[in-house]
Amino acid sequence: MSEYTSPVPVPAFDATAPEVYREIYGMPMFVNVPTHDFAASKDFWIRGLGFIDLFSIPDRVTHLRRWAFQDVLLVPGERVGEAAAMSISFACVLRQIDEVAARCEELVPGCTSGPREMPWNSIELTITTPENARVVMTAAQPLDPRSERAEALRAVGLKIPEAETPKA
């Protein structure tokens, strides 16, 4: 069996995000986001959330992408009155949380909530897009194996490596 290398970097305060992945592949997962205004939606997803337009068929589909396996298809749809209860989450690195919040707030004031520290060791920013989709940008935090958080995660069954004992 071959080992899979995730595009998501190891959690660190100085982690660097991978480049946008521009190759074509069979998508194991993607989300369709209905929009009544392709131009406004495309602009928000690109300038606010950091996606690229991988390709577009005018007024039919815009294929957006960030990292590998972070694919969104904008498709024609009706205007939605309120944000859906369901959300879609995209991994990012810690330093991107504040950048994304600032860009999205500049484009659509009041569209972000957070960031919040979550019990599963991530920082999360929730964004309501122009289509009323709820997008969560989630960044894993570094985990000190000696911390209370590590103990709490072990207590619910997660395998967190123990702290190494210093060598004499």
PDB file of C-alpha atoms in Angstrom:
ATOM      1  CA  MET A   1       0.000   0.000   0.000  1.00  0.00           C
ATOM      2  CA  SER A   2       1.350   3.445  -0.837  1.00  0.00           C
ATOM      3  CA  GLU A   3       1.408   6.290   1.648  1.00  0.00           C
ATOM      4  CA  TYR A   4      -0.856   9.256   0.931  1.00  0.00           C
ATOM      5  CA  THR A   5       0.510  12.752   1.447  1.00  0.00           C
ATOM      6  CA  SER A   6      -2.144  15.245   2.479  1.00  0.00           C
ATOM      7  CA  PRO A   7      -2.018  18.789   1.083  1.00  0.00           C
ATOM      8  CA  VAL A   8      -2.771  20.047   4.616  1.00  0.00           C
ATOM      9  CA  PRO A   9       0.436  21.070   6.408  1.00  0.00           C
ATOM     10  CA  VAL A  10       1.329  19.898   9.903  1.00  0.00           C
ATOM     11  CA  PRO A  11      -0.196  22.309  12.449  1.00  0.00           C
ATOM     12  CA  ALA A  12       2.306  25.020  13.400  1.00  0.00           C
ATOM     13  CA  PHE A  13       2.109  28.727  14.128  1.00  0.00           C
ATOM     14  CA  ASP A  14       4.358  29.364  11.112  1.00  0.00           C
ATOM     15  CA  ALA A  15       2.782  26.750   8.804  1.00  0.00           C
ATOM     16  CA  THR A  16       2.724  27.719   5.154  1.00  0.00           C
ATOM     17  CA  ALA A  17      -0.335  27.025   3.031  1.00  0.00           C
ATOM     18  CA  PRO A  18       0.203  24.900  -0.063  1.00  0.00           C
ATOM     19  CA  GLU A  19      -0.116  26.529  -3.452  1.00  0.00           C
ATOM     20  CA  VAL A  20      -3.457  26.401  -5.203  1.00  0.00           C
ATOM     21  CA  TYR A  21      -3.637  23.079  -7.061  1.00  0.00           C
ATOM     22  CA  ARG A  22      -4.336  23.727 -10.753  1.00  0.00           C
ATOM     23  CA  GLU A  23      -4.239  20.211 -12.216  1.00  0.00           C
ATOM     24  CA  ILE A  24      -7.347  18.291 -13.282  1.00  0.00           C
ATOM     25  CA  TYR A  25      -8.182  15.151 -11.285  1.00  0.00           C
ATOM     26  CA  GLY A  26     -11.158  12.942 -10.505  1.00  0.00           C
ATOM     27  CA  MET A  27     -12.760  14.826  -7.629  1.00  0.00           C
ATOM     28  CA  PRO A  28     -13.443  12.588  -4.617  1.00  0.00           C
ATOM     29  CA  MET A  29     -15.686  15.288  -3.131  1.00  0.00           C
ATOM     30  CA  PHE A  30     -17.024  18.687  -4.155  1.00  0.00           C
ATOM     31  CA  VAL A  31     -19.852  21.006  -3.263  1.00  0.00           C
ATOM     32  CA  ASN A  32     -22.384  22.650  -5.582  1.00  0.00           C
ATOM     33  CA  VAL A  33     -23.313  26.196  -4.561  1.00  0.00           C
ATOM     34  CA  PRO A  34     -26.358  27.600  -6.372  1.00  0.00           C
ATOM     35  CA  THR A  35     -26.041  31.287  -7.237  1.00  0.00           C
ATOM     36  CA  HIS A  36     -28.295  33.821  -8.871  1.00  0.00           C
ATOM     37  CA  ASP A  37     -25.338  36.172  -9.540  1.00  0.00           C
ATOM     38  CA  PHE A  38     -22.262  34.426 -10.937  1.00  0.00           C
ATOM     39  CA  ALA A  39     -20.157  37.602 -11.028  1.00  0.00           C
ATOM     40  CA  ALA A  40     -20.736  38.536  -7.366  1.00  0.00           C
ATOM     41  CA  SER A  41     -20.321  34.958  -6.166  1.00  0.00           C
ATOM     42  CA  LYS A  42     -17.169  34.348  -8.174  1.00  0.00           C
ATOM     43  CA  ASP A  43     -15.646  37.631  -6.951  1.00  0.00           C
ATOM     44  CA  PHE A  44     -16.357  36.804  -3.283  1.00  0.00           C
ATOM     45  CA  TRP A  45     -15.016  33.244  -3.466  1.00  0.00           C
ATOM     46  CA  ILE A  46     -11.857  34.400  -5.270  1.00  0.00           C
ATOM     47  CA  ARG A  47     -11.017  37.678  -3.499  1.00  0.00           C
ATOM     48  CA  GLY A  48     -12.514  36.818  -0.116  1.00  0.00           C
ATOM     49  CA  LEU A  49     -11.962  33.104   0.369  1.00  0.00           C
ATOM     50  CA  GLY A  50      -8.829  32.665  -1.765  1.00  0.00           C
ATOM     51  CA  PHE A  51     -10.125  30.311  -4.456  1.00  0.00           C
ATOM     52  CA  ILE A  52      -9.193  30.433  -8.143  1.00  0.00           C
ATOM     53  CA  ASP A  53     -11.417  30.039 -11.187  1.00  0.00           C
ATOM     54  CA  LEU A  54     -10.166  26.705 -12.509  1.00  0.00           C
ATOM     55  CA  PHE A  55     -12.559  27.071 -15.432  1.00  0.00           C
ATOM     56  CA  SER A  56     -15.954  28.560 -16.244  1.00  0.00           C
ATOM     57  CA  ILE A  57     -18.747  27.942 -18.705  1.00  0.00           C
ATOM     58  CA  PRO A  58     -20.571  31.305 -18.633  1.00  0.00           C
ATOM     59  CA  ASP A  59     -23.860  31.206 -16.714  1.00  0.00           C
ATOM     60  CA  ARG A  60     -23.643  27.386 -16.387  1.00  0.00           C
ATOM     61  CA  VAL A  61     -20.784  26.546 -14.008  1.00  0.00           C
ATOM     62  CA  THR A  62     -17.707  28.058 -12.423  1.00  0.00           C
ATOM     63  CA  HIS A  63     -15.271  25.507 -11.016  1.00  0.00           C
ATOM     64  CA  LEU A  64     -13.439  27.068  -8.065  1.00  0.00           C
ATOM     65  CA  ARG A  65     -10.490  25.562  -6.205  1.00  0.00           C
ATOM     66  CA  ARG A  66      -8.092  26.331  -3.344  1.00  0.00           C
ATOM     67  CA  TRP A  67      -5.904  23.425  -2.273  1.00  0.00           C
ATOM     68  CA  ALA A  68      -6.093  19.949  -3.760  1.00  0.00           C
ATOM     69  CA  PHE A  69      -9.521  18.436  -3.056  1.00  0.00           C
ATOM     70  CA  GLN A  70     -11.075  21.792  -2.112  1.00  0.00           C
ATOM     71  CA  ASP A  71     -13.434  22.128  -5.065  1.00  0.00           C
ATOM     72  CA  VAL A  72     -16.613  24.213  -5.334  1.00  0.00           C
ATOM     73  CA  LEU A  73     -18.905  24.430  -8.337  1.00  0.00           C
ATOM     74  CA  LEU A  74     -20.983  27.586  -8.653  1.00  0.00           C
ATOM     75  CA  VAL A  75     -24.143  26.612 -10.522  1.00  0.00           C
ATOM     76  CA  PRO A  76     -27.310  28.520 -11.496  1.00  0.00           C
ATOM     77  CA  GLY A  77     -29.874  28.828  -8.734  1.00  0.00           C
ATOM     78  CA  GLU A  78     -32.475  30.981  -7.076  1.00  0.00           C
ATOM     79  CA  ARG A  79     -31.763  33.638  -4.433  1.00  0.00           C
ATOM     80  CA  VAL A  80     -31.899  32.027  -0.981  1.00  0.00           C
ATOM     81  CA  GLY A  81     -33.498  33.991   1.865  1.00  0.00           C
ATOM     82  CA  GLU A  82     -31.302  32.881   4.763  1.00  0.00           C
ATOM     83  CA  ALA A  83     -28.127  30.945   5.404  1.00  0.00           C
ATOM     84  CA  ALA A  84     -28.466  27.187   5.496  1.00  0.00           C
ATOM     85  CA  ALA A  85     -27.933  25.337   8.780  1.00  0.00           C
ATOM     86  CA  MET A  86     -25.455  23.061   7.018  1.00  0.00           C
ATOM     87  CA  SER A  87     -21.931  24.305   6.385  1.00  0.00           C
ATOM     88  CA  ILE A  88     -18.889  23.279   4.365  1.00  0.00           C
ATOM     89  CA  SER A  89     -15.436  23.451   5.952  1.00  0.00           C
ATOM     90  CA  PHE A  90     -12.106  24.101   4.275  1.00  0.00           C
ATOM     91  CA  ALA A  91      -8.721  23.574   5.900  1.00  0.00           C
ATOM     92  CA  CYS A  92      -6.403  26.549   6.102  1.00  0.00           C
ATOM     93  CA  VAL A  93      -3.372  27.522   8.163  1.00  0.00           C
ATOM     94  CA  LEU A  94      -3.579  29.723  11.251  1.00  0.00           C
ATOM     95  CA  ARG A  95      -2.173  32.826   9.606  1.00  0.00           C
ATOM     96  CA  GLN A  96      -4.933  32.717   6.949  1.00  0.00           C
ATOM     97  CA  ILE A  97      -7.830  33.041   9.415  1.00  0.00           C
ATOM     98  CA  ASP A  98      -7.433  36.789  10.034  1.00  0.00           C
ATOM     99  CA  GLU A  99      -6.542  37.443   6.367  1.00  0.00           C
ATOM    100  CA  VAL A 100      -9.703  35.719   5.111  1.00  0.00           C
ATOM    101  CA  ALA A 101     -11.840  37.494   7.724  1.00  0.00           C
ATOM    102  CA  ALA A 102     -10.491  40.909   6.700  1.00  0.00           C
ATOM    103  CA  ARG A 103     -10.941  40.279   2.960  1.00  0.00           C
ATOM    104  CA  CYS A 104     -14.477  38.910   3.372  1.00  0.00           C
ATOM    105  CA  GLU A 105     -15.517  41.751   5.695  1.00  0.00           C
ATOM    106  CA  GLU A 106     -14.184  44.271   3.171  1.00  0.00           C
ATOM    107  CA  LEU A 107     -16.313  42.692   0.439  1.00  0.00           C
ATOM    108  CA  VAL A 108     -19.461  42.031   2.518  1.00  0.00           C
ATOM    109  CA  PRO A 109     -19.453  43.736   5.935  1.00  0.00           C
ATOM    110  CA  GLY A 110     -20.902  41.538   8.672  1.00  0.00           C
ATOM    111  CA  CYS A 111     -20.461  38.257   6.787  1.00  0.00           C
ATOM    112  CA  THR A 112     -18.034  36.642   9.269  1.00  0.00           C
ATOM    113  CA  SER A 113     -18.412  35.147  12.711  1.00  0.00           C
ATOM    114  CA  GLY A 114     -15.439  34.315  14.917  1.00  0.00           C
ATOM    115  CA  PRO A 115     -12.777  33.194  14.854  1.00  0.00           C
ATOM    116  CA  ARG A 116     -13.521  30.728  17.653  1.00  0.00           C
ATOM    117  CA  GLU A 117     -11.305  28.213  19.393  1.00  0.00           C
ATOM    118  CA  MET A 118     -12.888  24.773  19.143  1.00  0.00           C
ATOM    119  CA  PRO A 119     -12.543  21.838  21.559  1.00  0.00           C
ATOM    120  CA  TRP A 120     -11.037  19.660  18.801  1.00  0.00           C
ATOM    121  CA  ASN A 121      -7.952  21.906  18.685  1.00  0.00           C
ATOM    122  CA  SER A 122      -8.783  24.192  15.799  1.00  0.00           C
ATOM    123  CA  ILE A 123      -9.535  27.849  15.225  1.00  0.00           C
ATOM    124  CA  GLU A 124     -12.604  28.376  13.030  1.00  0.00           C
ATOM    125  CA  LEU A 125     -13.981  31.339  11.115  1.00  0.00           C
ATOM    126  CA  THR A 126     -17.536  31.130   9.753  1.00  0.00           C
ATOM    127  CA  ILE A 127     -18.403  33.116   6.639  1.00  0.00           C
ATOM    128  CA  THR A 128     -21.806  33.601   5.039  1.00  0.00           C
ATOM    129  CA  THR A 129     -21.268  33.959   1.293  1.00  0.00           C
ATOM    130  CA  PRO A 130     -23.395  36.072  -1.092  1.00  0.00           C
ATOM    131  CA  GLU A 131     -25.379  32.887  -1.909  1.00  0.00           C
ATOM    132  CA  ASN A 132     -26.041  32.383   1.837  1.00  0.00           C
ATOM    133  CA  ALA A 133     -23.774  29.348   1.991  1.00  0.00           C
ATOM    134  CA  ARG A 134     -22.071  28.870   5.351  1.00  0.00           C
ATOM    135  CA  VAL A 135     -18.344  28.316   4.849  1.00  0.00           C
ATOM    136  CA  VAL A 136     -16.048  27.468   7.751  1.00  0.00           C
ATOM    137  CA  MET A 137     -12.328  28.066   7.414  1.00  0.00           C
ATOM    138  CA  THR A 138     -10.676  25.771   9.942  1.00  0.00           C
ATOM    139  CA  ALA A 139      -7.035  25.843  11.036  1.00  0.00           C
ATOM    140  CA  ALA A 140      -5.551  23.158  13.273  1.00  0.00           C
ATOM    141  CA  GLN A 141      -3.455  24.421  16.151  1.00  0.00           C
ATOM    142  CA  PRO A 142      -0.155  22.942  17.266  1.00  0.00           C
ATOM    143  CA  LEU A 143      -0.731  20.567  20.178  1.00  0.00           C
ATOM    144  CA  ASP A 144       1.572  20.287  23.159  1.00  0.00           C
ATOM    145  CA  PRO A 145       1.337  16.598  24.176  1.00  0.00           C
ATOM    146  CA  ARG A 146       1.716  17.676  27.838  1.00  0.00           C
ATOM    147  CA  SER A 147      -1.218  20.115  27.738  1.00  0.00           C
ATOM    148  CA  GLU A 148      -4.668  19.836  29.268  1.00  0.00           C
ATOM    149  CA  ARG A 149      -6.111  19.927  25.750  1.00  0.00           C
ATOM    150  CA  ALA A 150      -4.026  16.873  24.768  1.00  0.00           C
ATOM    151  CA  GLU A 151      -5.284  15.051  27.862  1.00  0.00           C
ATOM    152  CA  ALA A 152      -8.883  15.997  27.047  1.00  0.00           C
ATOM    153  CA  LEU A 153      -8.489  14.673  23.488  1.00  0.00           C
ATOM    154  CA  ARG A 154      -6.936  11.437  24.797  1.00  0.00           C
ATOM    155  CA  ALA A 155      -9.896  11.112  27.196  1.00  0.00           C
ATOM    156  CA  VAL A 156     -12.339  10.949  24.262  1.00  0.00           C
ATOM    157  CA  GLY A 157     -10.249   8.285  22.534  1.00  0.00           C
ATOM    158  CA  LEU A 158      -7.985  10.206  20.193  1.00  0.00           C
ATOM    159  CA  LYS A 159      -4.455   8.901  19.880  1.00  0.00           C
ATOM    160  CA  ILE A 160      -2.270  11.825  20.898  1.00  0.00           C
ATOM    161  CA  PRO A 161       1.433  11.002  21.178  1.00  0.00           C
ATOM    162  CA  GLU A 162       2.806  11.220  24.706  1.00  0.00           C
ATOM    163  CA  ALA A 163       5.432  13.835  25.479  1.00  0.00           C
ATOM    164  CA  GLU A 164       8.965  12.617  25.001  1.00  0.00           C
ATOM    165  CA  THR A 165      11.005  12.480  28.174  1.00  0.00           C
ATOM    166  CA  PRO A 166      14.221  14.465  27.988  1.00  0.00           C
ATOM    167  CA  LYS A 167      17.373  12.381  27.585  1.00  0.00           C
ATOM    168  CA  ALA A 168      19.998  12.748  30.271  1.00  0.00           C
TER     169      ALA A 168
END
